[in-house]
CSV table of C-alpha atoms and ligand atoms in Angstrom, one decimal:
chain,number,residue,atom,x,y,z
W,1,MET,CA,16.1,25.3,59.6
W,2,THR,CA,16.6,22.3,57.3
W,3,THR,CA,13.6,22.3,55.1
W,4,THR,CA,15.0,23.3,51.8
W,5,SER,CA,13.8,20.9,49.2
W,6,ALA,CA,15.3,21.2,45.8
W,7,THR,CA,18.7,19.8,46.5
W,8,ALA,CA,21.3,19.5,43.7
W,9,ASP,CA,22.1,16.0,45.0
W,10,ARG,CA,20.4,13.8,42.4
W,11,SER,CA,20.7,10.7,44.7
W,12,THR,CA,18.6,12.2,47.5
W,13,GLY,CA,16.4,14.9,46.0
W,14,PRO,CA,12.7,14.6,45.2
W,15,TRP,CA,13.3,13.2,41.7
W,16,ALA,CA,15.3,10.4,43.2
W,17,THR,CA,12.5,9.8,45.7
W,18,ALA,CA,9.9,9.8,43.0
W,19,LEU,CA,12.0,7.3,40.9
W,20,ASP,CA,12.5,5.0,43.8
W,21,GLN,CA,8.8,5.0,44.5
W,22,LEU,CA,8.0,4.1,40.9
W,23,THR,CA,10.6,1.3,41.1
W,24,SER,CA,9.0,-0.3,44.1
W,25,ALA,CA,5.5,0.0,42.6
W,26,CYS,CA,6.8,-1.7,39.4
W,27,ARG,CA,8.3,-4.4,41.5
W,28,VAL,CA,4.9,-5.1,43.2
W,29,LEU,CA,3.2,-5.1,39.8
W,30,GLY,CA,5.8,-7.3,38.1
W,31,TYR,CA,6.5,-4.8,35.3
W,32,ASP,CA,9.5,-5.2,33.0
W,33,GLU,CA,12.2,-2.7,32.5
W,34,GLY,CA,10.8,-1.4,29.3
W,35,LEU,CA,7.4,-0.5,30.8
W,36,GLN,CA,9.1,1.0,33.9
W,37,ALA,CA,11.3,3.2,31.6
W,38,MET,CA,8.1,4.3,29.8
W,39,LEU,CA,6.5,5.3,33.1
W,40,ALA,CA,9.7,6.9,34.4
W,41,THR,CA,10.5,9.1,31.5
W,42,PRO,CA,8.9,12.6,31.3
W,43,ARG,CA,7.1,12.9,28.0
W,44,ARG,CA,8.0,16.5,27.3
W,45,GLU,CA,10.1,19.1,29.1
W,46,MET,CA,10.5,22.8,28.4
W,47,ASN,CA,13.3,24.9,29.9
W,48,VAL,CA,12.9,28.6,29.1
W,49,ALA,CA,14.7,31.8,29.9
W,50,ILE,CA,12.5,34.6,31.3
W,51,PRO,CA,13.9,38.0,30.9
W,52,LEU,CA,12.5,40.4,33.5
W,53,ARG,CA,12.6,44.2,33.6
W,54,CYS,CA,12.4,45.1,37.3
W,55,ASP,CA,10.6,48.2,38.4
W,56,ASP,CA,13.9,50.0,39.1
W,57,GLY,CA,15.1,49.4,35.6
W,58,ARG,CA,17.4,46.5,36.3
W,59,LYS,CA,17.2,43.5,33.9
W,60,MET,CA,17.5,39.9,35.1
W,61,ILE,CA,17.1,36.5,33.5
W,62,LEU,CA,15.1,33.9,35.4
W,63,ARG,CA,14.6,30.2,34.5
W,64,GLY,CA,11.3,28.5,34.0
W,65,TYR,CA,10.3,24.9,33.5
W,66,ARG,CA,7.2,23.0,32.4
W,67,VAL,CA,7.4,19.2,32.5
W,68,GLN,CA,4.6,17.0,31.1
W,69,HIS,CA,5.5,13.7,32.8
W,70,ASN,CA,2.7,11.6,31.3
W,71,ILE,CA,-0.2,12.4,29.0
W,72,SER,CA,-1.5,8.9,28.3
W,73,ARG,CA,-4.8,9.4,30.2
W,74,GLY,CA,-5.5,12.9,29.1
W,75,PRO,CA,-4.0,16.4,29.1
W,76,GLY,CA,-1.2,17.3,31.5
W,77,LYS,CA,-2.4,18.8,34.7
W,78,GLY,CA,-0.4,20.3,37.5
W,79,GLY,CA,0.5,23.5,39.4
W,80,LEU,CA,3.0,26.3,38.8
W,81,ARG,CA,5.5,27.0,41.5
W,82,PHE,CA,7.4,30.2,42.2
W,83,HIS,CA,10.2,29.5,44.6
W,84,GLN,CA,13.9,30.3,44.7
W,85,ASP,CA,14.9,26.6,45.0
W,86,VAL,CA,12.9,25.4,41.9
W,87,ASP,CA,15.0,23.3,39.6
W,88,LEU,CA,14.3,20.9,36.8
W,89,ASP,CA,14.6,17.7,38.9
W,90,GLU,CA,12.1,19.1,41.5
W,91,VAL,CA,9.6,19.9,38.7
W,92,ARG,CA,10.1,16.4,37.2
W,93,ALA,CA,9.3,14.8,40.6
W,94,LEU,CA,6.3,17.0,41.1
W,95,ALA,CA,5.0,16.2,37.6
W,96,MET,CA,5.4,12.5,38.1
W,97,TRP,CA,3.5,12.7,41.4
W,98,MET,CA,0.7,14.5,39.5
W,99,THR,CA,0.5,11.6,37.1
W,100,TRP,CA,-0.1,9.1,39.9
W,101,LYS,CA,-2.4,11.5,41.8
W,102,CYS,CA,-4.7,12.1,38.8
W,103,ALA,CA,-4.9,8.4,38.2
W,104,ILE,CA,-5.7,7.6,41.8
W,105,ALA,CA,-8.5,10.1,41.8
W,106,ASP,CA,-9.5,8.6,38.4
W,107,LEU,CA,-9.4,12.0,36.6
W,108,PRO,CA,-8.9,12.0,32.8
W,109,TYR,CA,-5.6,13.8,33.1
W,110,GLY,CA,-1.9,13.1,32.9
W,111,GLY,CA,0.6,14.7,35.2
W,112,ALA,CA,2.6,17.9,34.7
W,113,LYS,CA,4.2,20.7,36.7
W,114,GLY,CA,5.8,24.0,36.2
W,115,GLY,CA,8.2,26.2,38.1
W,116,VAL,CA,10.1,29.4,38.0
W,117,THR,CA,13.2,29.9,40.0
W,118,ILE,CA,12.2,33.1,41.8
W,119,ASP,CA,11.7,34.3,45.3
W,120,PRO,CA,8.2,35.9,45.0
W,121,LEU,CA,8.7,37.8,48.2
W,122,GLN,CA,11.5,39.8,46.7
W,123,HIS,CA,9.4,41.0,43.8
W,124,THR,CA,6.6,43.5,43.3
W,125,ARG,CA,3.2,42.5,42.0
W,126,GLY,CA,4.0,44.2,38.7
W,127,GLU,CA,7.2,42.2,38.3
W,128,LEU,CA,5.4,38.9,39.2
W,129,GLU,CA,2.8,39.7,36.5
W,130,ARG,CA,5.5,40.3,33.9
W,131,VAL,CA,7.3,37.1,34.9
W,132,THR,CA,4.0,35.1,34.7
W,133,ARG,CA,3.1,36.6,31.3
W,134,ARG,CA,6.5,36.0,29.7
W,135,TYR,CA,6.7,32.5,31.1
W,136,THR,CA,3.2,31.7,29.7
W,137,SER,CA,4.2,33.2,26.3
W,138,GLU,CA,7.4,31.1,26.3
W,139,ILE,CA,5.5,27.8,26.9
W,140,LEU,CA,2.5,28.7,24.8
W,141,PRO,CA,3.0,26.0,22.2
W,142,ILE,CA,2.6,23.2,24.8
W,143,ILE,CA,-0.3,24.4,27.0
W,144,GLY,CA,-4.0,24.7,26.4
W,145,PRO,CA,-7.3,23.2,27.7
W,146,GLU,CA,-6.7,20.0,25.7
W,147,ARG,CA,-2.9,19.9,26.2
W,148,ASP,CA,-1.8,21.0,29.6
W,149,ILE,CA,-3.7,22.9,32.3
W,150,MET,CA,-1.9,24.9,35.0
W,151,ALA,CA,-3.1,25.6,38.6
W,152,PRO,CA,-1.6,27.4,41.6
W,153,ASP,CA,1.1,25.9,43.8
W,154,MET,CA,3.6,27.4,46.2
W,155,GLY,CA,4.2,31.1,45.6
W,156,THR,CA,1.4,31.4,43.0
W,157,GLY,CA,-2.3,32.1,43.4
W,158,GLU,CA,-5.5,33.0,41.6
W,159,ASP,CA,-4.0,36.3,40.3
W,160,THR,CA,-1.3,34.3,38.6
W,161,MET,CA,-3.9,32.1,37.0
W,162,ALA,CA,-5.9,35.1,35.7
W,163,TRP,CA,-2.7,36.5,34.1
W,164,ILE,CA,-1.9,33.1,32.5
W,165,MET,CA,-5.5,32.8,31.2
W,166,ASP,CA,-5.4,36.4,29.8
W,167,THR,CA,-2.0,35.9,28.1
W,168,TYR,CA,-3.1,32.7,26.5
W,169,SER,CA,-6.5,34.0,25.5
W,170,VAL,CA,-5.1,37.2,24.0
W,171,ASN,CA,-2.7,35.1,21.9
W,172,GLN,CA,-5.4,32.8,20.7
W,173,GLY,CA,-7.8,35.7,20.0
W,174,TYR,CA,-10.7,34.7,22.3
W,175,THR,CA,-11.4,33.9,25.9
W,176,ILE,CA,-10.4,30.3,27.0
W,177,PRO,CA,-11.0,29.9,30.7
W,178,GLY,CA,-10.2,26.1,30.6
W,179,VAL,CA,-6.5,26.8,30.1
W,180,VAL,CA,-6.0,27.1,33.9
W,181,THR,CA,-7.8,26.2,37.1
W,182,GLY,CA,-7.7,28.0,40.4
W,183,LYS,CA,-8.9,31.2,38.7
W,184,PRO,CA,-10.8,34.0,40.4
W,185,ILE,CA,-14.6,33.2,40.3
W,186,ALA,CA,-15.2,36.4,38.2
W,187,VAL,CA,-13.3,34.9,35.3
W,188,GLY,CA,-14.5,31.3,35.5
W,189,GLY,CA,-13.1,29.9,38.7
W,190,SER,CA,-15.0,27.3,40.6
W,191,LEU,CA,-16.7,27.7,44.0
W,192,GLY,CA,-14.9,25.6,46.5
W,193,ARG,CA,-11.5,25.6,44.7
W,194,THR,CA,-9.7,27.8,47.3
W,195,THR,CA,-10.4,25.3,50.1
W,196,ALA,CA,-10.4,22.1,48.0
W,197,THR,CA,-7.0,20.7,48.8
W,198,SER,CA,-7.5,21.4,52.5
W,199,ALA,CA,-11.0,19.9,52.5
W,200,GLY,CA,-9.6,16.8,50.8
W,201,VAL,CA,-6.9,16.5,53.5
W,202,VAL,CA,-9.5,16.6,56.1
W,203,HIS,CA,-11.7,14.0,54.4
W,204,VAL,CA,-8.9,11.5,54.2
W,205,THR,CA,-7.7,12.2,57.7
W,206,LYS,CA,-11.3,11.5,59.0
W,207,ALA,CA,-11.4,8.3,57.0
W,208,ALA,CA,-8.0,7.2,58.3
W,209,LEU,CA,-9.1,8.0,61.9
W,210,ALA,CA,-12.4,6.2,61.4
W,211,ASP,CA,-10.4,3.1,60.4
W,212,ALA,CA,-8.9,3.3,63.9
W,213,GLY,CA,-12.3,3.9,65.5
W,214,LEU,CA,-11.5,7.6,66.2
W,215,GLY,CA,-13.0,10.9,65.1
W,216,LEU,CA,-11.6,14.5,64.8
W,217,ALA,CA,-12.7,15.3,68.3
W,218,ASP,CA,-10.3,12.6,69.6
W,219,VAL,CA,-7.1,14.1,68.1
W,220,ARG,CA,-4.5,16.8,68.4
W,221,ILE,CA,-3.1,18.1,65.1
W,222,ALA,CA,0.2,19.9,64.2
W,223,ILE,CA,0.4,21.5,60.8
W,224,GLN,CA,3.6,22.7,59.2
W,225,GLY,CA,2.9,25.5,56.6
W,226,PHE,CA,0.1,28.1,57.0
W,227,GLY,CA,-0.3,28.9,53.3
W,228,LYS,CA,-3.2,27.9,51.0
W,229,VAL,CA,-3.2,24.3,52.1
W,230,GLY,CA,-2.2,24.5,55.8
W,231,SER,CA,-4.3,27.5,56.8
W,232,HIS,CA,-7.6,26.2,55.4
W,233,ALA,CA,-6.9,22.7,56.7
W,234,ALA,CA,-6.3,24.1,60.2
W,235,SER,CA,-9.6,26.0,60.1
W,236,ILE,CA,-11.6,23.0,58.8
W,237,PHE,CA,-10.0,20.7,61.3
W,238,ALA,CA,-10.8,23.0,64.2
W,239,ALA,CA,-14.3,23.6,62.9
W,240,GLY,CA,-14.7,19.8,62.8
W,241,GLY,CA,-13.8,19.5,66.5
W,242,ALA,CA,-10.1,18.7,66.3
W,243,ARG,CA,-7.6,20.4,68.5
W,244,VAL,CA,-5.0,22.1,66.3
W,245,VAL,CA,-2.1,22.5,68.7
W,246,ALA,CA,0.6,23.9,66.4
W,247,VAL,CA,1.0,25.6,63.1
W,248,SER,CA,4.0,27.3,61.4
W,249,ASP,CA,5.1,29.2,58.3
W,250,MET,CA,8.5,30.1,56.9
W,251,TYR,CA,9.2,32.5,59.8
W,252,GLY,CA,8.5,30.1,62.6
W,253,GLY,CA,5.6,28.5,64.5
W,254,VAL,CA,3.2,28.7,67.4
W,255,HIS,CA,2.1,26.0,69.8
W,256,ASN,CA,-0.7,25.7,72.3
W,257,PRO,CA,-1.3,22.2,73.8
W,258,ASP,CA,-4.9,23.2,74.6
W,259,GLY,CA,-5.6,24.1,70.9
W,260,LEU,CA,-5.1,27.3,69.0
W,261,ASP,CA,-7.9,29.7,68.5
W,262,LEU,CA,-8.0,29.5,64.7
W,263,PRO,CA,-10.2,32.5,63.9
W,264,ALA,CA,-8.0,34.7,66.1
W,265,LEU,CA,-4.9,33.2,64.5
W,266,VAL,CA,-6.2,33.8,61.0
W,267,ALA,CA,-6.9,37.4,61.9
W,268,HIS,CA,-3.4,37.7,63.4
W,269,VAL,CA,-1.9,36.4,60.1
W,270,ALA,CA,-4.0,38.8,58.0
W,271,ALA,CA,-2.7,41.7,60.1
W,272,THR,CA,1.0,40.7,60.4
W,273,GLY,CA,1.7,38.3,57.5
W,274,SER,CA,2.9,35.5,59.8
W,275,VAL,CA,1.7,33.2,62.6
W,276,VAL,CA,4.8,34.3,64.6
W,277,GLY,CA,3.9,36.6,67.5
W,278,PHE,CA,0.4,35.2,68.0
W,279,GLU,CA,-0.1,35.9,71.7
W,280,ARG,CA,-2.1,32.9,72.9
W,281,ALA,CA,0.6,30.4,72.2
W,282,GLU,CA,4.3,29.5,72.7
W,283,PRO,CA,6.8,29.9,69.9
W,284,VAL,CA,8.1,26.7,68.2
W,285,ASP,CA,10.5,26.3,65.3
W,286,ASN,CA,9.7,24.3,62.2
W,287,VAL,CA,11.9,21.3,63.1
W,288,ALA,CA,10.6,21.1,66.7
W,289,LEU,CA,7.0,21.3,65.4
W,290,LEU,CA,7.5,17.9,63.6
W,291,ALA,CA,8.4,16.3,67.0
W,292,LEU,CA,5.5,17.8,69.0
W,293,ASP,CA,3.2,15.6,71.1
W,294,ALA,CA,0.3,15.4,68.7
W,295,ASP,CA,-1.7,12.6,67.2
W,296,VAL,CA,-1.7,13.8,63.6
W,297,LEU,CA,1.1,15.6,61.8
W,298,VAL,CA,0.3,17.5,58.6
W,299,PRO,CA,3.3,18.7,56.7
W,300,ALA,CA,1.9,21.3,54.3
W,301,ALA,CA,4.9,23.4,53.3
W,302,LEU,CA,7.9,22.1,51.4
W,303,GLU,CA,9.1,18.7,50.3
W,304,GLY,CA,11.9,16.8,52.1
W,305,VAL,CA,11.1,18.0,55.7
W,306,LEU,CA,10.8,14.5,57.2
W,307,THR,CA,14.3,13.1,56.9
W,308,GLU,CA,16.5,10.6,58.6
W,309,GLU,CA,17.2,13.3,61.2
W,310,THR,CA,13.6,14.4,61.8
W,311,ALA,CA,11.6,11.2,61.3
W,312,PRO,CA,12.8,9.5,64.5
W,313,THR,CA,11.6,12.4,66.5
W,314,VAL,CA,8.0,12.2,65.2
W,315,GLN,CA,5.5,11.4,68.0
W,316,ALA,CA,2.3,11.5,65.9
W,317,ARG,CA,0.6,8.3,65.0
W,318,TRP,CA,-0.6,9.6,61.6
W,319,VAL,CA,1.3,11.7,59.1
W,320,VAL,CA,-1.1,13.2,56.5
W,321,GLU,CA,0.9,14.7,53.6
W,322,GLY,CA,-0.7,18.0,52.6
W,323,ALA,CA,2.6,19.0,50.9
W,324,ASN,CA,4.0,17.1,48.0
W,325,GLY,CA,6.9,14.9,48.8
W,326,PRO,CA,7.5,16.0,52.5
W,327,THR,CA,8.9,12.5,53.4
W,328,THR,CA,12.2,11.3,52.0
W,329,GLY,CA,12.5,7.6,51.2
W,330,PRO,CA,14.7,6.7,54.3
W,331,ALA,CA,12.3,8.8,56.5
W,332,ASP,CA,9.3,6.9,55.1
W,333,LYS,CA,10.9,3.6,56.2
W,334,ILE,CA,11.7,5.0,59.7
W,335,LEU,CA,8.2,6.2,60.2
W,336,VAL,CA,6.6,2.9,58.9
W,337,ASP,CA,8.9,0.9,61.3
W,338,LYS,CA,7.7,3.1,64.1
W,339,GLY,CA,4.1,2.2,63.3
W,340,VAL,CA,3.2,5.6,61.9
W,341,THR,CA,0.4,5.5,59.3
W,342,ILE,CA,1.3,7.8,56.5
W,343,VAL,CA,-1.5,9.0,54.2
W,344,PRO,CA,0.6,9.8,51.2
W,345,ASP,CA,0.6,13.1,49.2
W,346,ILE,CA,-0.7,11.6,46.0
W,347,LEU,CA,-3.9,10.6,47.9
W,348,ALA,CA,-4.0,13.2,50.8
W,349,ASN,CA,-3.7,16.4,48.8
W,350,ALA,CA,-5.6,15.3,45.7
W,351,GLY,CA,-8.6,17.5,46.6
W,352,GLY,CA,-7.0,20.4,44.8
W,353,VAL,CA,-6.8,18.7,41.5
W,354,VAL,CA,-10.2,17.1,41.9
W,355,VAL,CA,-11.9,20.5,42.2
W,356,SER,CA,-9.6,21.8,39.4
W,357,TYR,CA,-11.1,19.0,37.3
W,358,PHE,CA,-14.5,20.2,38.3
W,359,GLU,CA,-13.5,23.8,37.4
W,360,TRP,CA,-12.2,22.7,33.9
W,361,VAL,CA,-15.4,20.7,33.3
W,362,GLN,CA,-17.5,23.7,34.2
W,363,ALA,CA,-15.4,26.1,32.1
W,364,ASN,CA,-15.5,23.8,29.1
W,365,GLN,CA,-19.3,23.3,29.3
W,366,ALA,CA,-19.9,27.0,30.4
W,367,TYR,CA,-22.3,25.8,33.1
W,368,TRP,CA,-21.6,26.3,36.8
W,369,TRP,CA,-22.4,24.1,39.8
W,370,THR,CA,-23.3,25.2,43.3
W,371,GLU,CA,-20.8,25.0,46.1
W,372,ARG,CA,-22.9,22.2,47.7
W,373,GLU,CA,-22.6,20.1,44.5
W,374,ILE,CA,-18.9,20.7,44.4
W,375,ASP,CA,-18.4,19.8,48.1
W,376,ASP,CA,-20.4,16.6,47.8
W,377,LYS,CA,-18.6,15.5,44.6
W,378,LEU,CA,-15.2,16.3,46.2
W,379,GLU,CA,-16.1,14.3,49.3
W,380,HIS,CA,-17.3,11.4,47.2
W,381,ARG,CA,-14.1,11.4,45.0
W,382,MET,CA,-11.8,11.6,48.0
W,383,LEU,CA,-13.5,8.9,50.0
W,384,THR,CA,-13.6,6.6,46.9
W,385,ALA,CA,-9.9,7.1,46.3
W,386,TYR,CA,-9.2,6.5,50.0
W,387,ARG,CA,-11.2,3.3,50.1
W,388,ASP,CA,-9.5,2.0,46.9
W,389,VAL,CA,-6.1,2.6,48.5
W,390,ALA,CA,-7.0,1.4,52.0
W,391,ASP,CA,-8.6,-1.8,50.7
W,392,LEU,CA,-5.6,-2.7,48.5
W,393,SER,CA,-3.3,-1.9,51.4
W,394,ARG,CA,-5.2,-4.3,53.7
W,395,ARG,CA,-5.5,-7.0,51.0
W,396,GLU,CA,-1.9,-7.0,49.9
W,397,ASN,CA,-0.3,-5.9,53.2
W,398,LEU,CA,1.1,-2.8,51.7
W,399,THR,CA,1.6,0.7,53.2
W,400,LEU,CA,-0.9,3.3,52.1
W,401,ARG,CA,1.8,4.9,50.1
W,402,ASP,CA,2.7,1.7,48.2
W,403,ALA,CA,-0.9,0.9,47.7
W,404,ALA,CA,-1.6,4.4,46.3
W,405,LEU,CA,1.4,4.1,44.0
W,406,VAL,CA,0.4,0.7,42.8
W,407,ILE,CA,-3.1,1.9,41.9
W,408,GLY,CA,-1.8,5.1,40.2
W,409,VAL,CA,1.0,3.4,38.3
W,410,GLN,CA,-1.3,0.5,37.2
W,411,ARG,CA,-4.0,2.8,35.8
W,412,VAL,CA,-1.4,4.7,33.8
W,413,ALA,CA,0.3,1.5,32.6
W,414,GLN,CA,-3.1,0.2,31.5
W,415,ALA,CA,-3.6,3.3,29.3
W,416,HIS,CA,-0.1,2.8,27.8
W,417,GLN,CA,-0.9,-0.9,27.1
W,418,ILE,CA,-4.4,-0.3,25.6
W,419,ARG,CA,-3.2,2.5,23.4
W,420,GLY,CA,-0.1,0.6,22.2
W,421,LEU,CA,3.2,2.0,21.0
W,422,TYR,CA,3.2,4.2,17.9
W,423,PRO,CA,4.5,3.5,15.3
R,1,LIG,P1,1.7,28.4,49.8
R,1,LIG,O1,2.8,29.2,49.2
R,1,LIG,O2,0.3,29.0,49.9
R,1,LIG,O3,2.1,28.2,51.4
R,1,LIG,C1,3.3,27.6,51.7
R,1,LIG,C2,3.5,27.7,53.2
R,1,LIG,O4,4.7,27.1,53.6
R,1,LIG,C3,3.6,29.1,53.7
R,1,LIG,O5,2.9,29.2,55.0
R,1,LIG,C4,5.1,29.3,53.9
R,1,LIG,O6,5.4,30.4,54.9
R,1,LIG,C5,5.5,28.0,54.4
R,1,LIG,N1,6.9,27.7,54.1
R,1,LIG,C6,7.7,28.1,53.1
R,1,LIG,N2,8.9,27.8,53.2
R,1,LIG,C7,9.0,27.2,54.4
R,1,LIG,C8,10.0,26.6,55.2
R,1,LIG,N3,11.3,26.6,54.7
R,1,LIG,N4,9.7,26.0,56.4
R,1,LIG,C9,8.4,26.0,56.8
R,1,LIG,N5,7.4,26.6,56.1
R,1,LIG,C10,7.7,27.1,55.0
R,1,LIG,O7,1.7,27.0,49.2
R,1,LIG,P2,0.6,25.9,49.2
R,1,LIG,O8,-0.2,26.0,47.9
R,1,LIG,O9,-0.1,25.9,50.5
R,1,LIG,O10,1.4,24.5,49.0
R,1,LIG,C11,2.0,23.9,50.1
R,1,LIG,C12,2.3,22.5,49.7
R,1,LIG,O11,1.1,21.8,49.3
R,1,LIG,C13,3.3,22.3,48.5
R,1,LIG,O12,4.1,21.2,48.7
R,1,LIG,C14,2.3,22.1,47.4
R,1,LIG,O13,3.0,21.5,46.3
R,1,LIG,C15,1.3,21.3,48.0
R,1,LIG,N6,0.0,21.3,47.3
R,1,LIG,C16,-0.7,22.4,47.1
R,1,LIG,C17,-1.9,22.4,46.5
R,1,LIG,C18,-2.8,23.6,46.3
R,1,LIG,O14,-3.9,23.5,45.9
R,1,LIG,N7,-2.3,24.8,46.7
R,1,LIG,C19,-2.4,21.2,46.1
R,1,LIG,C20,-1.7,20.0,46.3
R,1,LIG,C21,-0.5,20.1,47.0
């Protein structure tokens, strides 16, 4: 299949897409070249070697990255990705998107991202723990609860965050839960974090449908990716009355036009490790899934899956970007020309960083909120962000993506301008 993201081609990869998006937002905002260069340039980048002793005694060197794209509004914030295609340009793009995402959600954070070029499926838990701890120790000088706060992304999870927190805390000599978010509850994680990104995707989808006079019960939804984002989104959509007609993972997908039985599918995945082979559905591959007869398409796996080749085949009226950067620049234009409403990543999947913010606030004040409080605050933040973006989009006749970018870029630029340039 053709979903690999981190291409070596600098003219079409995610970093090129992110820079093009910034250019178009700066054009709308009338910013000069100097300001655009300030906003485009990552503030700090670390590129580290990670020596790993494998369980069988072999030694190998992996590469790890941490990019702090912008820290004008607060500490860097962003996930850590373990994937075999990770490279510096991909991490830069993801860090830039975090900057705009945090600003759109009005969080007191800049944007950052980390990655290690590793296929986590080829390594044991012990090896992954050693990679995580060595990576953390290599980037120790630039992270911390006031500097840069990591969270899970593709290929990492709450165990990874616990190892980072432990490594950082041991080095500092006391326990510092605020250095990461997405931790297990037992060591300072927040209620509601596991499902936060997915719940946020559902909140904005409902808001976008409501703008068209529809509700969840009126739509069929196809979801690419059945990991942390896709699987919970599927369950929440189904529980809300939507028909989830297709889902997929890296091994393939399953399709049932009458709607998938989500609890049974989740049980199947728990037992087999994949959606493939689920009995009450037909198989569908990851490219065909994008073209299915559905009302809402939720890419929730890798970036760069909606391309010049796949975008013309999309039948859905809404694309809600659970993944970061799933739509290339040319594909975005094709979809917009077809009349598809795209709820962009920097808005649609902001629920994760919003509840990460709640987790950080709780960790720093050592006082914990109830799940109800978190769910309510998340819904409020997501709907406020959606309304800001949708209102600007209507007022200025911009797509939701352009409106979201304009809001995010403008808030960051304001911070630059108010703070001034030192010296
Ligand atoms: P994950 O590792 O939990 O799940 C990824 C899913 O994608 C898995 O189902 C995997 O099988 C599938 N996948 C991997 N390679 C694929 C391929 N080539 N084709 C089709 N499917 C493939 O990751 P996640 O945390 O769910 O993240 C998914 C996306 O959402 C990423 O773009 C990530 O940056 C974005 N995101 C995640 C969060 C979060 O809180 N986890 C927040 C915001 C955005």
